[in-house]
Short mmCIF file of C-alpha atoms in Angstrom, two decimals:
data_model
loop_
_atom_site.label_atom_id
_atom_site.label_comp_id
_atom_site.label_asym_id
_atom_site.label_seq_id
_atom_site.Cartn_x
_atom_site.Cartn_y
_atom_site.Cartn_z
CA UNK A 1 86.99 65.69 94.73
CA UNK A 2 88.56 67.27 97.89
CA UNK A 3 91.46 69.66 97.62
CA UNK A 4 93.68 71.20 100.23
CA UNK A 5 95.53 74.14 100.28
CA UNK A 6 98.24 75.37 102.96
CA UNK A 7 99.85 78.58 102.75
CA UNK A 8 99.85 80.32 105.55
CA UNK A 9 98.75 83.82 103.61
CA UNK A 10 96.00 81.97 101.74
CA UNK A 11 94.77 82.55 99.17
CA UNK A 12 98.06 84.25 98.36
CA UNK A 13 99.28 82.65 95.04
CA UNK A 14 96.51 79.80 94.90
CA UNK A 15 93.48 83.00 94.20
CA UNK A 16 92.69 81.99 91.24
CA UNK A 17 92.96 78.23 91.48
CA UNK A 18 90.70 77.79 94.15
CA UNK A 19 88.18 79.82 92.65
CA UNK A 20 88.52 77.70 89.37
CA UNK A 21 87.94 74.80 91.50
CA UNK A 22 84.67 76.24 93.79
CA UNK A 23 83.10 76.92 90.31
CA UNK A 24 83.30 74.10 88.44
CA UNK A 25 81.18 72.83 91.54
CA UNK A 26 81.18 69.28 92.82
CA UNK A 27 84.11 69.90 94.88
CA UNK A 28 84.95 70.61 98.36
CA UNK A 29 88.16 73.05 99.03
CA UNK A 30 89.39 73.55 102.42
CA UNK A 31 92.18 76.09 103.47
CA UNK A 32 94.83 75.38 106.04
CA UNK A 33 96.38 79.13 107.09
CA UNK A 34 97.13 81.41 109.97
CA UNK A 35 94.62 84.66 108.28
CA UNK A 36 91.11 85.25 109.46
CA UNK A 37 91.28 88.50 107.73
CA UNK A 38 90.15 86.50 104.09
CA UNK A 39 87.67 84.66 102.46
CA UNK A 40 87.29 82.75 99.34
CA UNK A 41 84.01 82.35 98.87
CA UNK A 42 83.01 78.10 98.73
CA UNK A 43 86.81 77.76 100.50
CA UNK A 44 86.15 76.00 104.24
CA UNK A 45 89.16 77.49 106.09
CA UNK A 46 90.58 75.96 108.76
CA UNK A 47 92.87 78.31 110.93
CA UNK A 48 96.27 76.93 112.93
CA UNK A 49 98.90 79.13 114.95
CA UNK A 50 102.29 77.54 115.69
CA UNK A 51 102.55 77.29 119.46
CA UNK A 52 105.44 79.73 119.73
CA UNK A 53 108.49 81.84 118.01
CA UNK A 54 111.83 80.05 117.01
CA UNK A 55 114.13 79.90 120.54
CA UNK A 56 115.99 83.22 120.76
CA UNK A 57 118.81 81.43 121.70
CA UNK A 58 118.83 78.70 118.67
CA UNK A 59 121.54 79.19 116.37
CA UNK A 60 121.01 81.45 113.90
CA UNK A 61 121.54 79.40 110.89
CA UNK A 62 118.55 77.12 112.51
CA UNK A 63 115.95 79.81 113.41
CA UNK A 64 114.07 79.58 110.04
CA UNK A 65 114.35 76.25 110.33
CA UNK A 66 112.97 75.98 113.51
CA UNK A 67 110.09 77.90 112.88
CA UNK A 68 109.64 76.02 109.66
CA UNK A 69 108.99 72.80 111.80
CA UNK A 70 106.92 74.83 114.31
CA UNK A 71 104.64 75.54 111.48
CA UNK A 72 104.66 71.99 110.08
CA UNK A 73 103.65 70.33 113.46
CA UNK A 74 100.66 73.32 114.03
CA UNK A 75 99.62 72.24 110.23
CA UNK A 76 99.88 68.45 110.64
CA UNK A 77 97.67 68.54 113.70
CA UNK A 78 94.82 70.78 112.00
CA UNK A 79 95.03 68.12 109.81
CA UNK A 80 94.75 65.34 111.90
CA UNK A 81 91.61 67.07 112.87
CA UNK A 82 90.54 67.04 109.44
CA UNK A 83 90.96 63.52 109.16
CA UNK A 84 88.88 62.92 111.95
CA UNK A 85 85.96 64.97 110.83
CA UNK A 86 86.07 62.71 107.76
CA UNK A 87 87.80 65.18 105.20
CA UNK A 88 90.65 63.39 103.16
CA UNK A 89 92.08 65.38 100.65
CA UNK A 90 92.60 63.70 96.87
CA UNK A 91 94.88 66.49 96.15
CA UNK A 92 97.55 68.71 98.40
CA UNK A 93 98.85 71.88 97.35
CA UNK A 94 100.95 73.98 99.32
CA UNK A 95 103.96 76.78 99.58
CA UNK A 96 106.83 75.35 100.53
CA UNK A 97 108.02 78.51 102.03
CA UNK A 98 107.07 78.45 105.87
CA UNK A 99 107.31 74.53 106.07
CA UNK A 100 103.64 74.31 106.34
CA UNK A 101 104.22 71.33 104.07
CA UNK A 102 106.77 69.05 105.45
CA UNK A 103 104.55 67.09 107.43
CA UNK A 104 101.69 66.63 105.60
CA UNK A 105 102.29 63.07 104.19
CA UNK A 106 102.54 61.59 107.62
CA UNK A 107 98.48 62.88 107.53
CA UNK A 108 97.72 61.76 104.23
CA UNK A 109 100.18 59.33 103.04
CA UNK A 110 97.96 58.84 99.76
CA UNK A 111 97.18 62.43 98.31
CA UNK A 112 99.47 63.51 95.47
CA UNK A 113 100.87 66.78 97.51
CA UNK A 114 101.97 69.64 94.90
CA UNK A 115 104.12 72.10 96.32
CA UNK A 116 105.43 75.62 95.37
CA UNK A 117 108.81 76.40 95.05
CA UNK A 118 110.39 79.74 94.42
CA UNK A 119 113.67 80.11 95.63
CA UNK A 120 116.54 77.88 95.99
CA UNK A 121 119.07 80.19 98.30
CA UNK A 122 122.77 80.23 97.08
CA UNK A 123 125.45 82.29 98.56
CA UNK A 124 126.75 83.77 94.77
CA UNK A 125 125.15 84.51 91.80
CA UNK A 126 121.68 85.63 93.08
CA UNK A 127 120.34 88.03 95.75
CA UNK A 128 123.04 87.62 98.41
CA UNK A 129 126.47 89.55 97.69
CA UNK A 130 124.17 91.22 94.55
CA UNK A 131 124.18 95.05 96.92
CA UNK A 132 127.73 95.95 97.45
CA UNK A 133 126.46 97.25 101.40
CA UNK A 134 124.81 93.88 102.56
CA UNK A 135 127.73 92.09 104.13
CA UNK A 136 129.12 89.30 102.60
CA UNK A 137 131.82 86.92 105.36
CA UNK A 138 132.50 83.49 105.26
CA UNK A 139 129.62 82.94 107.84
CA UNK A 140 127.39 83.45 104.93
CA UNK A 141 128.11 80.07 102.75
CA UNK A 142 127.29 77.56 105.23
CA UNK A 143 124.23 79.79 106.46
CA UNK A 144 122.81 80.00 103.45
CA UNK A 145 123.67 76.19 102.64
CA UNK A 146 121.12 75.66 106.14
CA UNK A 147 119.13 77.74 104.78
CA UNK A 148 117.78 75.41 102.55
CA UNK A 149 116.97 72.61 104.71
CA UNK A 150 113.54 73.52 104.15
CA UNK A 151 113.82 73.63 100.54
CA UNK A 152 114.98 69.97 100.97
CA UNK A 153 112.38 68.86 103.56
CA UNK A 154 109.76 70.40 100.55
CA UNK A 155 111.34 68.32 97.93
CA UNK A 156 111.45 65.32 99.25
CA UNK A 157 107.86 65.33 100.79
CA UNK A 158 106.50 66.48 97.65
CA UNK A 159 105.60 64.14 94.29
CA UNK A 160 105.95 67.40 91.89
CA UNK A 161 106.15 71.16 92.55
CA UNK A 162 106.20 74.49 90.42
CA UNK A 163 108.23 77.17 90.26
CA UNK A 164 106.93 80.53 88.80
CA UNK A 165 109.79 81.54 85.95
CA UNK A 166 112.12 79.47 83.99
CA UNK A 167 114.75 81.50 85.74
CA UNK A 168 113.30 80.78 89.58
CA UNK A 169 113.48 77.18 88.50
CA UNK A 170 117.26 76.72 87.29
CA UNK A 171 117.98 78.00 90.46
CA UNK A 172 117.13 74.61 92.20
CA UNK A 173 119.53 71.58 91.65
CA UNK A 174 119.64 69.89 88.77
CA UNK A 175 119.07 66.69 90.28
CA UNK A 176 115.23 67.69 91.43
CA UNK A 177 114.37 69.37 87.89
CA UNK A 178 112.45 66.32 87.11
CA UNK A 179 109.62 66.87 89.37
CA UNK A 180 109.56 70.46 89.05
CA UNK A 181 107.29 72.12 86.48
CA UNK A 182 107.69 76.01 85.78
CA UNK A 183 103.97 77.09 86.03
CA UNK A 184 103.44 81.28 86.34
CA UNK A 185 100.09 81.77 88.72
CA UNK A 186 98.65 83.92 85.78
CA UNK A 187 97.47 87.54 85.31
CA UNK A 188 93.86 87.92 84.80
CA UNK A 189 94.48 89.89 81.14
CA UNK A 190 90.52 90.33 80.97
CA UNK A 191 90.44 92.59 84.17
CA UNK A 192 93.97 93.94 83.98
CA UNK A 193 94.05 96.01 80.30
CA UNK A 194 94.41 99.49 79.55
CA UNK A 195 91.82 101.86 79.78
CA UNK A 196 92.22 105.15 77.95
CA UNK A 197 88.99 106.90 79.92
CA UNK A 198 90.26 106.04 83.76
CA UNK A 199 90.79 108.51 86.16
CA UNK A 200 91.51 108.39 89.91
CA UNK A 201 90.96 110.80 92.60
CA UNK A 202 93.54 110.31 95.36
CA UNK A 203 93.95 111.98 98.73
CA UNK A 204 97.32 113.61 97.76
CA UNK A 205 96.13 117.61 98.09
CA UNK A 206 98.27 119.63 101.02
CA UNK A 207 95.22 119.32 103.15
CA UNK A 208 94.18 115.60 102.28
CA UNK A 209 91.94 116.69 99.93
CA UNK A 210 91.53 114.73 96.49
CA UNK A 211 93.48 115.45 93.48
CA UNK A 212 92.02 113.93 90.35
CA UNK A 213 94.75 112.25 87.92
CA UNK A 214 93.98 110.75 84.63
CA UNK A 215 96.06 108.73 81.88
CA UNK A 216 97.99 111.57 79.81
CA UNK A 217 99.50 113.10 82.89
CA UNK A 218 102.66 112.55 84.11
CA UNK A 219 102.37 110.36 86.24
CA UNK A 220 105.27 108.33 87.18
CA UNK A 221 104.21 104.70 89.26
CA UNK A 222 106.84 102.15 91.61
CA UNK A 223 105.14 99.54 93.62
CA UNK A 224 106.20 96.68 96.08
CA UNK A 225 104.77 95.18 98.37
CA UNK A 226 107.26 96.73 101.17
CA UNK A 227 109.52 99.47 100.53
CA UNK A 228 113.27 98.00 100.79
CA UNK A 229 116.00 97.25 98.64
CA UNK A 230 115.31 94.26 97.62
CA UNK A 231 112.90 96.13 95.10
CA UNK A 232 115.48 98.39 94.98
CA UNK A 233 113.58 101.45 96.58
CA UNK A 234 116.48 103.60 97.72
CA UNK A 235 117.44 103.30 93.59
CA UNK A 236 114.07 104.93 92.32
CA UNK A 237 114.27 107.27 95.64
CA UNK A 238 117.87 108.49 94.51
CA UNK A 239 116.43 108.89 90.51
CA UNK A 240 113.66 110.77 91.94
CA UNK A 241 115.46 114.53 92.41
CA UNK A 242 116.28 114.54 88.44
CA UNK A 243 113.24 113.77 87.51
CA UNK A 244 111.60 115.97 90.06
CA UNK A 245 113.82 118.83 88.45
CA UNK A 246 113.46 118.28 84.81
CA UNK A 247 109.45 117.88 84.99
CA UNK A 248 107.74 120.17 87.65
CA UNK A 249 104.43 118.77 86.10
CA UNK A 250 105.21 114.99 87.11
CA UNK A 251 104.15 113.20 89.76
CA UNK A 252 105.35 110.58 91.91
CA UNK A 253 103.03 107.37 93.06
CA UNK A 254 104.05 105.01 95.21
CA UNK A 255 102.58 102.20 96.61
CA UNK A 256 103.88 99.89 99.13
CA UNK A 257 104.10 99.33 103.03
CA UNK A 258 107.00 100.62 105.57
CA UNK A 259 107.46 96.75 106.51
CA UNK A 260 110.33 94.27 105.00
CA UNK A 261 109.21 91.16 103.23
CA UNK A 262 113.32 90.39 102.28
CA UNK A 263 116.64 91.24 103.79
CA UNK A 264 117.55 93.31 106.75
CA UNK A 265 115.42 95.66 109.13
CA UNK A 266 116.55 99.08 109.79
CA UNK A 267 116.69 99.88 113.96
CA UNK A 268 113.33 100.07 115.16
CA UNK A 269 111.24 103.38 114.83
CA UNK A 270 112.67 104.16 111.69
CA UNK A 271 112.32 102.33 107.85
CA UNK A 272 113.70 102.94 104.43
CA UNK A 273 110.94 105.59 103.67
CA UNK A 274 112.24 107.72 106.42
CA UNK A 275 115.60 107.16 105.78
CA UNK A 276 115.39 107.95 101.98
CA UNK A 277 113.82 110.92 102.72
CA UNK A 278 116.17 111.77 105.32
CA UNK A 279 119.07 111.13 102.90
CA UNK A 280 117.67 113.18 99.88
CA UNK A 281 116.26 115.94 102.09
CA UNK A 282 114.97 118.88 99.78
CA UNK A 283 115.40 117.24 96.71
CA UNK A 284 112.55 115.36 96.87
CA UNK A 285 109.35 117.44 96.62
CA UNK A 286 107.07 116.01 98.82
CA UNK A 287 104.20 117.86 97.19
CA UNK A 288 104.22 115.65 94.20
CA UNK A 289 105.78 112.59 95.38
CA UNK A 290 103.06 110.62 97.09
CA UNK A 291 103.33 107.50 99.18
CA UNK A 292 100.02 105.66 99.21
CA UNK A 293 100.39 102.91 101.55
CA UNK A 294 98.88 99.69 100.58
CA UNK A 295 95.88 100.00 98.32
CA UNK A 296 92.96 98.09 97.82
CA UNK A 297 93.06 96.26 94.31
CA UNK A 298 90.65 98.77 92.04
CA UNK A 299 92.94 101.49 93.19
CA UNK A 300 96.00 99.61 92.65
CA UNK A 301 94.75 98.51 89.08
CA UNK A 302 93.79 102.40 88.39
CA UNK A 303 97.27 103.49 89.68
CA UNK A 304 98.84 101.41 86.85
CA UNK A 305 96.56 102.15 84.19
CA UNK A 306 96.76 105.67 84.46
CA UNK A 307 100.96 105.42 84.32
CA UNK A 308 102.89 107.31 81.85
CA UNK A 309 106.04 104.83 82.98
CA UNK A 310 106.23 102.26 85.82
CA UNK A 311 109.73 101.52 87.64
CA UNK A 312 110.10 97.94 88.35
CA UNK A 313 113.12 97.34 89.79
CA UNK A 314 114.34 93.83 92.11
CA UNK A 315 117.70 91.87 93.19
CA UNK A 316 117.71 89.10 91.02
CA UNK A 317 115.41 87.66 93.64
CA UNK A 318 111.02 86.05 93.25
CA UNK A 319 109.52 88.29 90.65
CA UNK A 320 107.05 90.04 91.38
CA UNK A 321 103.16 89.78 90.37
CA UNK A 322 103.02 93.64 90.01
CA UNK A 323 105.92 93.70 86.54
CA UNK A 324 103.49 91.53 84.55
CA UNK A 325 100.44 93.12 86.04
CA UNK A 326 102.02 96.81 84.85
CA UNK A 327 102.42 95.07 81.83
CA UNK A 328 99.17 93.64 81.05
CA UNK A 329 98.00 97.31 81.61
CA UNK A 330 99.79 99.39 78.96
CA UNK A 331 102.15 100.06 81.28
CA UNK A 332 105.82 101.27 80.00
CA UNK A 333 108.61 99.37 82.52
CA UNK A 334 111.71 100.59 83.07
CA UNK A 335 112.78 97.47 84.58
CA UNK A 336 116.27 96.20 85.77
CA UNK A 337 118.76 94.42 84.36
CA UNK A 338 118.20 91.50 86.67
CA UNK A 339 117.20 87.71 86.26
CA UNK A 340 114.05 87.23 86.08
CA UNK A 341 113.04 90.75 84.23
CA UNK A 342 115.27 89.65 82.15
CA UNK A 343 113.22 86.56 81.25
CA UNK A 344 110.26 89.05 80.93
CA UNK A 345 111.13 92.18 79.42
CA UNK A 346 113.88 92.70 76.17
CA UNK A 347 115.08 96.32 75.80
CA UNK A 348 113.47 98.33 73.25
CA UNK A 349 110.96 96.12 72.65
CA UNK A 350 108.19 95.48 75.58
CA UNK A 351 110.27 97.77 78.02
CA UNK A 352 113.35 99.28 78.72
CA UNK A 353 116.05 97.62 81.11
CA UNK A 354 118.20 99.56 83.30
CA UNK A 355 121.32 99.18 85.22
CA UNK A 356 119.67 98.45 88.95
CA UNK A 357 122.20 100.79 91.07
CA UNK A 358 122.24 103.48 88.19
CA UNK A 359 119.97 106.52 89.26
CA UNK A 360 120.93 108.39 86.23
CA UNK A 361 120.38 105.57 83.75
CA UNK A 362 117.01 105.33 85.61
CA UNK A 363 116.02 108.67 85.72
CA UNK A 364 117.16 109.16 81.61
CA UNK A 365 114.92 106.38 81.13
CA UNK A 366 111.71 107.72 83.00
CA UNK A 367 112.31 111.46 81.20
CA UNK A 368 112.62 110.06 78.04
CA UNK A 369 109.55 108.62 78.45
CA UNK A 370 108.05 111.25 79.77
CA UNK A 371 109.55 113.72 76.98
CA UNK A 372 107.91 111.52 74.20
CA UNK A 373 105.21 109.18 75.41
CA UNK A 374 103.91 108.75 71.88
CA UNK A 375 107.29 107.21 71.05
CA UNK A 376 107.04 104.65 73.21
CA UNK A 377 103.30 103.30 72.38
CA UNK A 378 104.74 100.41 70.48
CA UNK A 379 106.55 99.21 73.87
CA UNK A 380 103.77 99.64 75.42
CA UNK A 381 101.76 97.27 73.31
CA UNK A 382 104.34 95.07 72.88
CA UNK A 383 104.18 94.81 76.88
CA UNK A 384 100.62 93.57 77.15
CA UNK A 385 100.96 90.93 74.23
CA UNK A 386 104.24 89.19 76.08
CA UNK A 387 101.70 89.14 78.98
CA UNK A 388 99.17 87.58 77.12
CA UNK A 389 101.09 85.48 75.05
CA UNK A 390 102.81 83.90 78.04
CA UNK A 391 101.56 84.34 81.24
CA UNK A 392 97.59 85.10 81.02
CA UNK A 393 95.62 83.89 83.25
CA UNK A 394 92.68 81.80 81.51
CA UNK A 395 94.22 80.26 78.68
CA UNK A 396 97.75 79.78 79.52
CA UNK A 397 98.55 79.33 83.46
CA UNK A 398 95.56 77.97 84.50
CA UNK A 399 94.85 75.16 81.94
CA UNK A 400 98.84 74.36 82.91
CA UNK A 401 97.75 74.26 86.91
CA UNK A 402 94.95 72.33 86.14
CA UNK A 403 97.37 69.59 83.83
CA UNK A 404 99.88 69.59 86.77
CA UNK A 405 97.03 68.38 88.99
CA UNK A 406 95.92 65.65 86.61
CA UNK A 407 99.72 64.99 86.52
CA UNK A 408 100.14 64.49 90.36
CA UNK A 409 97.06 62.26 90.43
CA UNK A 410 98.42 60.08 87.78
CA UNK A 411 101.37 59.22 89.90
#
């Protein structure tokens, strides 16, 4: 069979599929996506570039829009190209989220395209309004209500699509439930388990030199992808100085890039890193907090495996591969009480939930941990079974991704 995949960050959330579908063999995969920077070995990828930014003087509810459909025209005419080298694909799958997708049927009016959905905007009750200093006017309804003209354009061109979490999927109208199936990507539980015996050595000495940490120190772990608030990074920043105070052995790892992937951008030259530390000045000890960067993925793993307690903490917003991945490591989460941790993690027993703008309840949570880790072993086991139980790679989410593919094709 011939499958196609669009997402503009491939592999991105389709890793795992597309390597489950180079080895059963007999297929050929081909990858439609703006990065050079990746390979999947047995994926053919085919690069496209839309031909320019959004108009900077297009009105601003329409700018996402517009470079939704700049990305949907570059994608439908690598795929015209396709077509003409002979490649028809029997099955489409792609994210919905950059409109890569819209046009794709005009291409291949036959293949069963699967897309993936994961976030229905709404103007209350979710992410927007949800931090009392993010602005909130009238403006805001009817932009986010444009907002999800792309969402739309995705359902409509699509014959079924997935949403990650049960709570990820109620956020999308009732009336296109039907076609929607709520399929996690999966955690690879095999690879991502505890190990007792790891150790790391990280360039986090006064001169650069490396510090060796291993699982029964205190080591105290937040990652995102970027630091912002939309992972609720100036939260654990403002926990940080009680911690810091209460447990000069602890350390401080944190992993994530100076970008935004949500919400707003601070003035150029600076970013929320600077201006927490700017903010909290001498009460953060720079000696033992340490901010990594972006990792590579052994690292990253070894980061959360050596973690006496993990800080998870998001708007009620996408969740994020990292929660379950700290899970399916031993990890203890001190999570937020926000949809979809919620779905995820019950208090007291797989994690503990805390109130998201709280920096005491946060920081009582990490000490307590770190006062009586043995306490907490139960949690921590519980953690990696809800992982396992519900979201592991092999034999939950992946037999379910390969039933949603038989599904389209039925159609």
């Amino acid at each position: 069979m011939n499958f196609l995949f669009v997402h503009q960050n491939f592999p991105g959330q389709y890793v795992h599929l597309a390597r489950r579908l180079v080895a059963e063999g007999g297929h050929r995969v081909v990858a439609l996506t703006q990065r050079s920077d990746t390979v999947v070995k047995g994926v053919g990828r085919v690069l496209y570039q839309p031909p320019r930014p959004p108009a900077r003087n297009a009105h601003h509810y329409l700018r996402g829009v517009e470079a939704g459909v700049l990305n949907a025209q570059a994608v439908a005419r690598a795929a015209l190209e396709l077509r003409k080298s002979g490649f028809v694909p029997d099955v489409m799958l792609g994210h919905n989220g950059w409109g890569e997708i819209w046009y794709l049927k005009e291409v291949f009016p036959i293949a069963p395209l699967i897309g993936f959905f994961e976030f229905f905007y709404h103007a209350h009750g979710a992410d927007v309004g949800f931090d009392p200093p993010e602005p909130v006017s009238f403006d805001t309804g009817p932009r986010i209500r444009t907002k999800n003209i792309g969402n739309l354009l995705g359902l409509e061109a699509c014959d079924l699509g997935l949403c990650p979490t049960q709570w990820q999927f109620t956020r999308y109208p009732e009336r296109f439930r039907p076609m929607l199936r709520v399929v996690h990507d999966g955690i690879d539980t095999d690879l991502v388990r505890p190990d007792p015996g790891v150790s790391l050595t990280l360039p986090i000495g006064p001169a650069g030199q490396g510090i060796s940490i291993h699982q029964g120190d205190e080591i105290v772990t937040y990652v995102a992808r970027n630091l912002e608030p939309y992972r609720g990074f100036p939260s654990f920043m403002r926990a940080l100085p009680e911690i810091l105070r209460r447990r000069p052995a602890a350390r401080v790892l944190v992993v994530g890039g100076d970008d935004v992937s949500y919400g707003s951008r601070l003035p150029s030259g600076t970013n929320y890193r600077k201006k927490m530390l700017e903010e909290l000045g001498g009460a953060i000890d720079t000696t033992r907090v340490h901010f990594l960067g972006k990792v590579p993925y052994p690292t990253f793993l070894g980061i959360l495996q050596v973690s006496a307690v993990h800080v998870y903490l998001t708007y009620p917003f996408v969740l994020s591969w990292s929660m379950l991945e700290a899970m399916a490591a031993g990890c203890l989460v001190v999570g937020s009480r926000t949809p979809p941790v919620e779905e995820v993690i019950e208090d007291g027993e797989n994690g503990l939930l805390v109130d998201f703008f709280n920096y005491d309840d946060i920081a009582g949570r990490v000490l307590a941990a770190l006062d009586d880790p043995g306490a907490f072993t139960t949690l921590r086991e519980n953690a990696r079974r809800t992982v396992v139980e519900r979201y592991d790679l092999n034999r939950i989410c992946m037999p379910a991704q390969m039933r949603l593919i038989a599904e389209a094709m039925a159609k």
